[in-house]
DNA sequence: TATTGTTTAGTACGCG
DNA sequence: CGCGTACTAAACAATA
């Protein structure tokens, strides 16, 4: 047990992997996406441990963002100048931490790309491509390897245009893409923008595209899995003796927080939230980590393909 | 130039 | 022991 006056656990390494920390940060944002710098900020704000050796862990964190398919990059809108993209969670990265451990995921989330070739552009895609062209796109500059087990997420976004619009997008729903499926709407350049776990309308709005009203209502109700984190300032208090249990789940092997300091980084149970605007403070703590974002790991892909098991899948949009 | 992003490589550890 | 995952280091490219 930590003693007062002594080194508190808050100065010790939190029992979370970089993936969980990053996911927390993203989840905690009102738009469910953050630029790199804000992810850093979130982590440093809440975990004193990470106020040191920043070079080291930030490098690791960036590595994780790039390397893991569960994170997707969302380009900035022209009216949101700044460096770097926004980072969001892939909607299918769901139960990564199902086992309650935030140090080791149950299973690495990996986007399947086997059927990405089947993806076709859609009217929506054309719209995007015509109105949101990215000269700086790295598309086609490198083939990337197609190793399912280790292929860098980014490789997916680098396929030549006619090899499909992003393995991530196609793979996650098994090839078939409704024209309005998020994947098709956003397109290859965005490494699964849709995926972000963002309400589609949020993404579209973010990118500066008009959002069909009917789509808006449908979509926004479809992403309840995007949970909220408690705002540390939000007035919600975790018991002083509470463990690092950010997901409201029995977190085995987690530390106690020494000084009874409230740990704000508490992902909330998912409740349907408006796609935009500030996030309400949390009110409950029952959700499991699996609800970081809803859904399925690579293991359940077959179910996904069948359209079962995950009612929230973007592929079901307007279908 | 500093930050951001991608990639490869090596090490450590837990689990079956 | 083999495998998968996590962490770290580092090289390097791209970009604001």
XYZ file of C-alpha atoms (C1' of nucleotides) in Angstrom:
351
model
C 0.000 0.000 0.000
C 1.280 3.359 -0.863
C 1.944 5.556 2.051
C 1.249 9.200 2.314
C 4.222 11.306 1.634
C 5.821 8.556 -0.176
C 6.050 7.962 -3.785
C 2.531 7.557 -4.854
C 1.319 5.192 -7.417
C 0.437 8.124 -9.511
C 4.099 8.504 -10.147
C 4.429 4.936 -11.107
C 3.793 3.543 -14.445
C 0.096 3.209 -14.969
C -1.101 -0.285 -15.714
C -2.107 0.591 -19.184
C -0.519 -0.101 -22.456
C 0.042 2.751 -24.826
C -2.838 1.463 -26.791
C -5.199 1.772 -23.893
C -3.871 5.145 -22.947
C -4.308 6.386 -26.444
C -7.744 4.915 -26.680
C -8.688 6.639 -23.463
C -7.523 9.951 -24.753
C -9.423 9.585 -27.953
C -12.534 8.376 -26.241
C -12.391 11.252 -23.907
C -12.485 13.780 -26.655
C -15.780 15.166 -27.699
C -15.219 14.378 -31.333
C -13.639 11.018 -30.664
C -10.489 12.017 -32.349
C -7.408 13.900 -31.334
C -4.251 15.217 -32.806
C -1.113 13.632 -31.557
C -0.227 16.528 -29.358
C -3.518 16.302 -27.546
C -3.046 12.638 -26.949
C 0.250 13.460 -25.354
C -1.392 16.136 -23.324
C -4.148 13.906 -22.096
C -1.727 11.299 -20.917
C 0.601 13.711 -19.255
C -2.228 15.530 -17.566
C -3.530 12.411 -15.970
C -0.516 10.287 -15.478
C 2.397 12.031 -13.854
C 4.561 9.118 -14.756
C 4.472 10.243 -18.312
C 5.702 13.697 -17.583
C 9.166 12.328 -17.784
C 11.078 10.595 -20.485
C 8.723 12.082 -22.951
C 10.914 11.326 -25.879
C 10.859 7.674 -25.120
C 7.217 7.029 -24.528
C 6.038 9.435 -27.158
C 8.074 7.625 -29.712
C 6.503 4.410 -28.570
C 3.110 5.922 -28.710
C 3.584 7.164 -32.236
C 4.805 3.763 -33.158
C 1.623 2.301 -31.775
C -0.553 4.718 -33.650
C 1.044 3.833 -36.910
C 1.493 0.193 -36.310
C -1.848 -0.781 -34.931
C -4.877 -1.010 -37.084
C -7.048 0.003 -34.228
C -5.995 3.574 -34.778
C -6.932 5.467 -37.827
C -5.851 8.773 -39.150
C -8.300 11.432 -40.058
C -7.122 14.325 -42.140
C -7.624 17.839 -40.970
C -10.150 19.978 -42.589
C -8.800 22.878 -44.547
C -10.210 25.220 -41.969
C -8.467 23.401 -39.184
C -4.859 24.142 -39.919
C -2.259 22.526 -37.844
C 0.283 19.853 -37.964
C -0.532 16.231 -38.193
C -3.808 14.475 -38.552
C -6.422 13.518 -36.052
C -6.347 10.055 -34.638
C -9.401 8.022 -33.937
C -10.312 4.499 -33.027
C -11.267 1.919 -35.514
C -14.841 0.949 -34.755
C -14.042 -2.684 -34.947
C -11.323 -2.575 -32.408
C -13.875 -3.243 -29.782
C -13.098 -5.923 -27.326
C -9.391 -5.552 -27.372
C -9.336 -5.411 -23.633
C -12.115 -7.775 -23.004
C -10.117 -9.673 -20.471
C -9.951 -6.696 -18.202
C -6.296 -6.225 -18.620
C -5.180 -3.001 -20.101
C -1.651 -4.114 -20.400
C -2.279 -6.912 -22.748
C -5.055 -7.018 -25.177
C -7.036 -10.110 -25.619
C -6.130 -10.074 -29.214
C -4.357 -7.694 -31.453
C -6.786 -5.893 -33.597
C -5.950 -6.407 -37.183
C -7.822 -5.294 -40.179
C -8.348 -7.950 -42.732
C -7.472 -6.995 -46.190
C -8.166 -10.145 -48.079
C -11.092 -8.791 -49.911
C -10.143 -5.227 -50.214
C -9.945 -5.612 -53.955
C -13.643 -5.936 -54.038
C -14.114 -2.411 -52.949
C -15.338 -0.088 -55.529
C -15.649 3.558 -55.649
C -19.048 4.991 -55.229
C -20.679 8.225 -56.098
C -19.870 9.344 -52.651
C -16.300 8.399 -53.193
C -16.147 10.423 -56.292
C -17.516 13.285 -54.427
C -14.786 12.960 -51.923
C -12.098 12.524 -54.431
C -13.165 15.434 -56.472
C -13.682 17.764 -53.638
C -11.127 16.652 -51.229
C -8.137 15.762 -53.215
C -4.946 15.280 -51.328
C -1.919 16.068 -53.362
C 0.299 14.905 -50.636
C -1.142 11.483 -50.547
C 1.354 8.747 -50.397
C -0.871 6.490 -52.349
C 0.950 4.222 -54.611
C 4.337 5.150 -53.395
C 4.865 1.815 -51.833
C 3.174 -1.474 -52.236
C 3.454 -2.357 -48.633
C 3.366 -5.913 -47.664
C 0.226 -7.835 -47.404
C 1.018 -9.810 -44.391
C -2.096 -10.187 -42.415
C -0.317 -10.845 -39.259
C 1.944 -7.900 -39.233
C 1.125 -5.609 -42.058
C 1.378 -2.049 -41.001
C -1.923 -0.398 -40.979
C -0.590 2.264 -43.155
C 0.215 -0.040 -45.964
C -3.422 -0.194 -46.570
C -3.635 3.410 -47.377
C -0.843 3.249 -49.826
C -2.332 0.950 -52.349
C -2.587 2.221 -55.830
C -6.011 3.670 -56.425
C -7.446 0.792 -58.305
C -6.451 -1.839 -55.945
C -9.315 -0.887 -53.826
C -10.067 1.832 -51.466
C -8.277 0.741 -48.460
C -8.071 -2.666 -47.026
C -9.278 -1.427 -43.789
C -12.499 -0.351 -45.147
C -13.177 -3.290 -47.270
C -11.872 -5.829 -44.956
C -13.797 -4.860 -41.967
C -17.073 -5.695 -43.497
C -15.841 -8.384 -45.680
C -15.832 -6.831 -49.049
C -19.290 -5.661 -49.645
C -19.671 -1.992 -49.223
C -22.817 -0.176 -49.408
C -22.288 3.035 -51.274
C -23.030 4.874 -48.120
C -20.956 2.728 -45.943
C -18.590 4.895 -44.093
C -15.683 3.242 -45.696
C -16.783 4.087 -49.130
C -17.633 7.557 -48.243
C -14.336 8.430 -46.833
C -12.152 6.525 -49.127
C -8.749 5.103 -49.286
C -6.836 8.124 -48.279
C -8.270 8.053 -44.902
C -7.262 4.728 -43.615
C -10.740 4.125 -42.553
C -11.846 7.449 -41.464
C -15.087 5.966 -40.853
C -13.724 3.680 -38.673
C -12.941 6.283 -36.354
C -15.743 5.322 -34.192
C -16.931 8.691 -35.051
C -20.387 9.206 -36.062
C -20.327 9.290 -39.772
C -21.858 12.646 -39.793
C -19.218 13.871 -37.499
C -16.533 12.735 -39.822
C -18.205 14.140 -42.823
C -18.875 17.343 -41.088
C -15.335 17.429 -39.939
C -14.145 17.087 -43.454
C -16.427 19.811 -44.550
C -18.919 17.815 -46.480
C -22.612 18.173 -46.434
C -24.380 15.616 -44.360
C -27.595 14.221 -45.671
C -30.155 14.669 -42.944
C -31.463 11.180 -43.160
C -27.994 9.847 -42.933
C -27.316 12.021 -40.017
C -30.049 10.658 -37.858
C -29.439 7.113 -38.789
C -25.764 7.245 -38.297
C -25.751 9.103 -35.105
C -27.860 6.529 -33.486
C -25.634 3.825 -34.688
C -22.502 4.566 -32.775
C -23.429 4.233 -29.184
C -20.307 2.288 -28.633
C -18.335 5.409 -28.515
C -18.133 5.788 -24.844
C -17.305 8.732 -22.792
C -14.647 9.284 -20.325
C -15.207 11.099 -17.200
C -13.983 14.553 -17.177
C -11.702 14.988 -14.293
C -13.185 18.379 -13.770
C -16.594 17.108 -14.466
C -17.508 16.606 -10.903
C -17.605 12.897 -11.076
C -15.558 11.373 -8.387
C -14.037 8.041 -8.226
C -13.673 6.789 -4.738
C -10.338 7.702 -3.338
C -9.406 4.137 -2.937
C -10.453 3.188 -6.337
C -8.126 1.360 -8.535
C -7.087 2.300 -11.941
C -10.178 0.937 -13.431
C -10.842 3.321 -16.154
C -13.284 1.182 -17.853
C -15.291 0.451 -14.854
C -14.239 -3.076 -15.094
C -12.627 -5.167 -12.568
C -9.121 -4.518 -13.497
C -6.943 -7.211 -12.289
C -3.430 -6.382 -11.468
C -4.041 -2.711 -11.329
C -2.554 -0.426 -8.829
C -4.220 1.517 -6.197
C -3.911 5.150 -6.430
C -1.853 6.257 -3.572
C -2.867 9.680 -2.569
C -6.443 8.988 -3.033
C -6.132 11.122 -6.014
C -8.988 10.790 -8.336
C -8.049 9.335 -11.590
C -9.895 11.105 -14.221
C -9.072 8.883 -17.053
C -12.148 6.842 -16.721
C -13.758 5.714 -19.857
C -17.411 5.700 -19.517
C -20.069 3.373 -20.311
C -21.186 3.935 -23.668
C -24.178 5.905 -24.135
C -25.412 7.307 -27.303
C -23.957 10.695 -27.711
C -24.460 13.469 -30.076
C -21.917 13.443 -32.786
C -20.780 16.882 -31.968
C -20.419 19.071 -29.041
C -18.995 18.643 -25.622
C -19.249 15.389 -23.908
C -21.395 15.180 -20.872
C -19.709 14.024 -17.792
C -20.017 10.450 -16.990
C -22.622 9.036 -14.817
C -21.853 5.427 -14.472
C -19.074 2.988 -14.547
C -20.418 -0.287 -15.622
C -19.058 -0.589 -19.029
C -16.307 -2.890 -19.920
C -13.301 -2.064 -21.915
C -14.803 -3.890 -24.746
C -16.883 -0.887 -25.209
C -14.018 1.341 -25.855
C -15.493 0.895 -29.134
C -18.016 -1.667 -29.975
C -17.426 -4.601 -31.818
C -15.251 -7.226 -32.967
C -11.738 -8.231 -33.104
C -10.249 -9.956 -35.999
C -11.464 -13.180 -34.536
C -15.014 -12.304 -35.170
C -14.563 -11.081 -38.636
C -16.568 -13.860 -40.122
C -19.540 -12.834 -38.133
C -19.049 -9.374 -39.313
C -19.007 -10.478 -42.839
C -22.282 -12.119 -42.335
C -23.665 -8.970 -40.993
C -24.454 -10.549 -37.726
C -23.218 -9.917 -34.323
C -22.571 -6.296 -34.770
C -25.583 -4.236 -35.431
C -23.474 -1.154 -35.375
C -21.313 -2.022 -38.235
C -21.026 0.703 -40.767
C -21.667 -1.711 -43.527
C -25.212 -1.843 -42.349
C -25.729 1.774 -42.951
C -28.795 2.374 -44.982
C -28.737 -1.146 -46.113
C 13.715 22.921 -37.688
C 10.557 20.592 -34.803
C 6.860 17.727 -35.046
C 4.478 14.022 -36.943
C 4.242 9.619 -39.084
C 6.203 5.040 -40.895
C 8.909 1.238 -40.598
C 12.241 -2.177 -38.964
C 14.537 -4.451 -35.380
C 15.464 -6.218 -30.953
C 14.066 -7.415 -26.264
C 10.923 -8.946 -22.699
C 7.091 -11.288 -20.994
C 2.809 -14.099 -20.559
C 0.199 -17.844 -22.160
C -0.989 -22.369 -24.060
C 9.152 -23.646 -26.455
C 6.652 -21.088 -29.815
C 3.717 -17.480 -30.432
C 1.579 -13.144 -29.778
C 1.800 -8.845 -27.605
C 4.115 -4.824 -25.569
C 7.914 -1.734 -25.196
C 11.960 0.596 -26.823
C 15.237 2.373 -30.072
C 16.263 4.206 -34.150
C 16.362 5.516 -39.016
C 14.052 8.061 -42.024
C 10.368 10.720 -44.653
C 6.999 14.257 -44.787
C 5.306 18.529 -43.514
C 3.791 22.847 -41.020
